[in-house]
Amino acid sequence: MDDNKVVIGGSLVEALKGNYQLSLRQVLEQSFNVTKSNLLPLIGGFLILLGINVLMVVVLMNVFSVEAIQASMKIQFFSSILQTVISAPLLGGLMLMGIKHSVGIQTKTADVFNGFNVMMPLITVAVISTLLSVIASVILGLLHPNLGILASLYITVILALAMPLVVERGTSPLNAVYYSIKIVHFKLPKFILLFLILLGLLFLAILPFGLGLIWMLPMIYNLIGVVYRDIIGVTVIESSKKDHSSENISA
């Protein structure tokens, strides 16, 4: 490693062996604290993501009628894949912002577009995730609707680290998917519990007219950053080991 590069947090090599800790209480507390000082950039990033998705829906509704969309599984599947492709680089940008926040690096709203630097790998991972989720939920859903929901939950959880690996470490899509599955499985019950806690917090955030989402959505991406930092580690560049004001992420 270059002299001016340091890894903050965990280690990918050790994580792939299962040698890491995941404290849900510490992760939630740290994510809350990080969000207090890094709220506005992520809100701006979400507004950009929301605006682009709304535009996509408007375009689709002008091309297909609402009735046609509701009646056709093919159109719904096409819409899902299109949304995945369009959103992937922006979601990657939000994840990178959360990763930066986890190591004390400030961001700005425009950083949401940094995911376009690795656009195709992010899209590839997102499409793989979507296809796996759809296929698993459909197949198991034929046995019982609840099994389809559980399958979708399972795929979401085990691939949680794939996009962060691509956007921060530059890992290839297939390796990122493999690494994420392997790492998460070492502590799968904790990851599932964390995911369920987030779902519960999102539900509570929606209750006051959705106003809680202003806090909760940015916190989720800061939480992803904290988990990623603690398990895999974040490589930063610093011009001086004694002066961390010049730190920047090395991706």
Short mmCIF file of C-alpha atoms in Angstrom, two decimals:
data_model
loop_
_atom_site.label_atom_id
_atom_site.label_comp_id
_atom_site.label_asym_id
_atom_site.label_seq_id
_atom_site.Cartn_x
_atom_site.Cartn_y
_atom_site.Cartn_z
CA MET A 1 0.00 0.00 0.00
CA ASP A 2 1.22 3.56 -0.77
CA ASP A 3 2.56 5.52 2.20
CA ASN A 4 -0.22 8.09 1.87
CA LYS A 5 -3.00 5.48 1.88
CA VAL A 6 -4.50 4.13 5.07
CA VAL A 7 -7.38 1.74 5.68
CA ILE A 8 -9.85 2.84 8.34
CA GLY A 9 -11.91 0.09 9.95
CA GLY A 10 -11.97 -3.56 8.96
CA SER A 11 -10.21 -5.69 6.38
CA LEU A 12 -11.64 -7.36 3.28
CA VAL A 13 -9.23 -10.29 3.65
CA GLU A 14 -10.30 -10.89 7.24
CA ALA A 15 -13.97 -10.30 6.44
CA LEU A 16 -13.84 -13.07 3.82
CA LYS A 17 -12.67 -15.39 6.61
CA GLY A 18 -15.49 -14.29 8.90
CA ASN A 19 -13.10 -12.46 11.22
CA TYR A 20 -15.18 -9.38 11.95
CA GLN A 21 -17.60 -8.09 14.56
CA LEU A 22 -21.04 -6.61 14.00
CA SER A 23 -22.56 -4.84 16.99
CA LEU A 24 -26.07 -3.72 16.08
CA ARG A 25 -26.24 -1.23 18.94
CA GLN A 26 -22.94 0.42 18.02
CA VAL A 27 -23.82 0.51 14.32
CA LEU A 28 -27.16 2.20 15.00
CA GLU A 29 -25.68 4.69 17.47
CA GLN A 30 -22.81 5.62 15.17
CA SER A 31 -25.14 5.93 12.18
CA PHE A 32 -27.37 8.28 14.17
CA ASN A 33 -24.41 10.44 15.18
CA VAL A 34 -22.98 10.52 11.65
CA THR A 35 -26.36 11.57 10.26
CA LYS A 36 -26.58 14.54 12.63
CA SER A 37 -23.67 16.21 10.84
CA ASN A 38 -24.23 14.82 7.33
CA LEU A 39 -27.96 15.18 6.65
CA LEU A 40 -28.39 17.82 3.96
CA PRO A 41 -26.13 16.36 1.22
CA LEU A 42 -27.97 13.03 1.33
CA ILE A 43 -31.38 14.72 1.33
CA GLY A 44 -30.33 16.59 -1.80
CA GLY A 45 -29.13 13.34 -3.36
CA PHE A 46 -32.44 11.62 -2.58
CA LEU A 47 -34.39 14.48 -4.16
CA ILE A 48 -32.36 14.05 -7.35
CA LEU A 49 -32.99 10.29 -7.31
CA LEU A 50 -36.71 10.84 -6.65
CA GLY A 51 -37.00 13.43 -9.42
CA ILE A 52 -35.39 11.12 -11.99
CA ASN A 53 -37.64 8.21 -10.98
CA VAL A 54 -40.76 10.38 -11.17
CA LEU A 55 -39.70 11.49 -14.65
CA MET A 56 -39.26 7.85 -15.66
CA VAL A 57 -42.77 6.99 -14.41
CA VAL A 58 -44.26 9.91 -16.35
CA VAL A 59 -42.51 8.75 -19.53
CA LEU A 60 -43.72 5.16 -19.06
CA MET A 61 -47.29 6.31 -18.48
CA ASN A 62 -47.14 8.29 -21.72
CA VAL A 63 -45.88 5.24 -23.61
CA PHE A 64 -48.15 2.67 -21.94
CA SER A 65 -51.57 3.19 -20.43
CA VAL A 66 -52.08 2.56 -16.71
CA GLU A 67 -54.36 -0.35 -17.57
CA ALA A 68 -51.74 -1.89 -19.86
CA ILE A 69 -49.08 -1.62 -17.16
CA GLN A 70 -51.33 -3.22 -14.54
CA ALA A 71 -52.38 -6.03 -16.87
CA SER A 72 -49.00 -6.96 -18.32
CA MET A 73 -46.33 -8.77 -16.31
CA LYS A 74 -43.89 -8.13 -19.16
CA ILE A 75 -44.34 -4.36 -18.94
CA GLN A 76 -44.00 -4.47 -15.16
CA PHE A 77 -40.82 -6.53 -15.44
CA PHE A 78 -39.44 -4.14 -18.08
CA SER A 79 -40.29 -1.17 -15.87
CA SER A 80 -38.55 -2.79 -12.90
CA ILE A 81 -35.37 -3.44 -14.88
CA LEU A 82 -35.44 0.08 -16.38
CA GLN A 83 -35.80 1.61 -12.93
CA THR A 84 -32.92 -0.53 -11.69
CA VAL A 85 -30.65 0.58 -14.53
CA ILE A 86 -31.48 4.26 -14.12
CA SER A 87 -31.25 4.27 -10.32
CA ALA A 88 -28.12 2.12 -9.87
CA PRO A 89 -25.45 4.83 -10.42
CA LEU A 90 -27.30 7.27 -8.16
CA LEU A 91 -27.76 4.64 -5.43
CA GLY A 92 -24.04 3.88 -5.74
CA GLY A 93 -23.35 7.58 -5.30
CA LEU A 94 -25.50 7.70 -2.16
CA MET A 95 -23.68 4.67 -0.77
CA LEU A 96 -20.29 6.25 -1.46
CA MET A 97 -21.46 9.39 0.34
CA GLY A 98 -22.43 7.26 3.35
CA ILE A 99 -19.05 5.51 3.26
CA LYS A 100 -17.27 8.88 3.20
CA HIS A 101 -19.35 10.13 6.11
CA SER A 102 -18.40 7.03 8.13
CA VAL A 103 -14.72 8.09 8.05
CA GLY A 104 -15.36 11.78 8.64
CA ILE A 105 -15.19 13.03 5.05
CA GLN A 106 -17.70 15.73 4.18
CA THR A 107 -19.73 15.53 0.97
CA LYS A 108 -21.98 17.73 -1.14
CA THR A 109 -25.20 16.91 -2.97
CA ALA A 110 -23.46 16.73 -6.36
CA ASP A 111 -21.46 13.73 -5.06
CA VAL A 112 -24.54 11.59 -5.74
CA PHE A 113 -23.35 11.58 -9.38
CA ASN A 114 -19.98 10.00 -8.46
CA GLY A 115 -21.55 6.60 -8.97
CA PHE A 116 -21.46 7.28 -12.72
CA ASN A 117 -17.67 6.76 -12.53
CA VAL A 118 -18.42 3.03 -12.20
CA MET A 119 -21.81 3.12 -13.88
CA MET A 120 -21.72 -0.19 -15.76
CA PRO A 121 -20.44 -2.31 -12.81
CA LEU A 122 -23.12 -0.77 -10.57
CA ILE A 123 -25.83 -1.44 -13.14
CA THR A 124 -24.60 -5.02 -13.53
CA VAL A 125 -24.77 -5.65 -9.77
CA ALA A 126 -28.19 -3.99 -9.54
CA VAL A 127 -29.59 -6.06 -12.42
CA ILE A 128 -28.18 -9.28 -10.93
CA SER A 129 -29.77 -8.41 -7.58
CA THR A 130 -33.12 -7.60 -9.18
CA LEU A 131 -33.17 -10.75 -11.31
CA LEU A 132 -32.22 -12.98 -8.37
CA SER A 133 -34.87 -11.37 -6.18
CA VAL A 134 -37.60 -11.62 -8.81
CA ILE A 135 -36.78 -15.22 -9.76
CA ALA A 136 -36.50 -16.40 -6.13
CA SER A 137 -39.68 -14.64 -5.03
CA VAL A 138 -41.68 -15.93 -8.02
CA ILE A 139 -40.52 -19.54 -7.67
CA LEU A 140 -40.95 -19.72 -3.90
CA GLY A 141 -44.08 -17.59 -4.09
CA LEU A 142 -45.72 -20.39 -6.04
CA LEU A 143 -45.35 -22.56 -2.95
CA HIS A 144 -46.56 -19.87 -0.55
CA PRO A 145 -46.80 -16.05 -0.84
CA ASN A 146 -44.85 -15.57 2.39
CA LEU A 147 -41.97 -17.64 1.01
CA GLY A 148 -41.73 -15.21 -1.88
CA ILE A 149 -41.43 -12.30 0.55
CA LEU A 150 -38.80 -14.12 2.59
CA ALA A 151 -36.82 -14.92 -0.57
CA SER A 152 -36.79 -11.26 -1.58
CA LEU A 153 -35.69 -10.28 1.94
CA TYR A 154 -32.92 -12.88 1.88
CA ILE A 155 -31.53 -11.71 -1.50
CA THR A 156 -31.59 -8.08 -0.38
CA VAL A 157 -29.67 -8.88 2.80
CA ILE A 158 -26.96 -11.10 1.33
CA LEU A 159 -26.19 -8.61 -1.45
CA ALA A 160 -26.12 -5.56 0.83
CA LEU A 161 -22.33 -5.11 0.50
CA ALA A 162 -22.07 -5.72 -3.26
CA MET A 163 -22.67 -2.17 -4.52
CA PRO A 164 -20.51 -0.58 -1.79
CA LEU A 165 -17.65 -2.90 -2.80
CA VAL A 166 -17.99 -1.78 -6.41
CA VAL A 167 -18.23 1.94 -5.72
CA GLU A 168 -15.57 2.19 -2.98
CA ARG A 169 -13.10 -0.57 -3.78
CA GLY A 170 -13.63 -0.93 -7.54
CA THR A 171 -14.41 -4.64 -7.18
CA SER A 172 -15.73 -6.35 -10.31
CA PRO A 173 -19.51 -7.04 -10.27
CA LEU A 174 -19.30 -10.84 -9.99
CA ASN A 175 -16.61 -10.68 -7.30
CA ALA A 176 -18.60 -8.05 -5.41
CA VAL A 177 -21.68 -10.28 -5.45
CA TYR A 178 -19.64 -13.31 -4.33
CA TYR A 179 -17.80 -11.38 -1.60
CA SER A 180 -21.04 -9.89 -0.25
CA ILE A 181 -22.78 -13.28 -0.10
CA LYS A 182 -19.80 -14.91 1.61
CA ILE A 183 -19.22 -12.13 4.14
CA VAL A 184 -22.87 -11.67 5.10
CA HIS A 185 -23.45 -15.40 5.59
CA PHE A 186 -20.94 -15.51 8.44
CA LYS A 187 -23.34 -13.40 10.52
CA LEU A 188 -26.56 -13.75 8.56
CA PRO A 189 -28.95 -13.66 11.59
CA LYS A 190 -27.48 -10.30 12.70
CA PHE A 191 -27.77 -8.84 9.20
CA ILE A 192 -31.38 -9.99 8.94
CA LEU A 193 -32.17 -8.54 12.38
CA LEU A 194 -30.56 -5.23 11.39
CA PHE A 195 -32.62 -5.18 8.19
CA LEU A 196 -35.83 -5.84 10.14
CA ILE A 197 -34.96 -3.07 12.61
CA LEU A 198 -34.52 -0.66 9.69
CA LEU A 199 -37.88 -1.73 8.24
CA GLY A 200 -39.49 -1.05 11.62
CA LEU A 201 -37.85 2.38 11.86
CA LEU A 202 -38.96 3.20 8.31
CA PHE A 203 -42.54 2.29 9.22
CA LEU A 204 -42.39 4.61 12.24
CA ALA A 205 -40.84 7.34 10.09
CA ILE A 206 -43.77 7.17 7.66
CA LEU A 207 -46.41 7.61 10.38
CA PRO A 208 -45.97 11.39 10.98
CA PHE A 209 -47.02 12.24 7.39
CA GLY A 210 -43.75 10.77 6.14
CA LEU A 211 -41.72 13.55 7.74
CA GLY A 212 -39.53 11.03 9.55
CA LEU A 213 -38.15 9.90 6.20
CA ILE A 214 -36.21 13.16 6.00
CA TRP A 215 -34.02 11.71 8.73
CA MET A 216 -34.42 8.00 8.21
CA LEU A 217 -33.49 7.69 4.53
CA PRO A 218 -30.11 9.47 4.93
CA MET A 219 -29.45 7.44 8.09
CA ILE A 220 -29.87 4.18 6.17
CA TYR A 221 -27.07 5.10 3.76
CA ASN A 222 -24.86 6.35 6.57
CA LEU A 223 -25.55 3.04 8.31
CA ILE A 224 -24.43 1.16 5.19
CA GLY A 225 -21.26 3.24 5.32
CA VAL A 226 -20.63 2.44 8.98
CA VAL A 227 -21.22 -1.30 8.47
CA TYR A 228 -18.97 -1.31 5.40
CA ARG A 229 -16.22 0.58 7.27
CA ASP A 230 -16.31 -1.73 10.28
CA ILE A 231 -16.32 -4.95 8.25
CA ILE A 232 -14.36 -4.26 5.05
CA GLY A 233 -12.51 -1.03 5.78
CA VAL A 234 -12.31 2.24 3.85
CA THR A 235 -9.13 3.25 2.04
CA VAL A 236 -8.41 6.97 2.34
CA ILE A 237 -5.62 9.15 0.98
CA GLU A 238 -4.01 11.66 3.30
CA SER A 239 -1.26 14.10 2.44
CA SER A 240 0.01 14.02 6.01
CA LYS A 241 -0.44 11.32 8.64
CA LYS A 242 -0.75 14.14 11.20
CA ASP A 243 -3.19 16.24 9.23
CA HIS A 244 -6.41 14.40 8.44
CA SER A 245 -8.11 17.50 7.04
CA SER A 246 -6.88 16.54 3.58
CA GLU A 247 -8.24 12.98 3.69
CA ASN A 248 -10.13 11.74 0.69
CA ILE A 249 -11.49 8.40 -0.32
CA SER A 250 -9.25 6.27 -2.51
CA ALA A 251 -11.64 4.89 -5.09
#
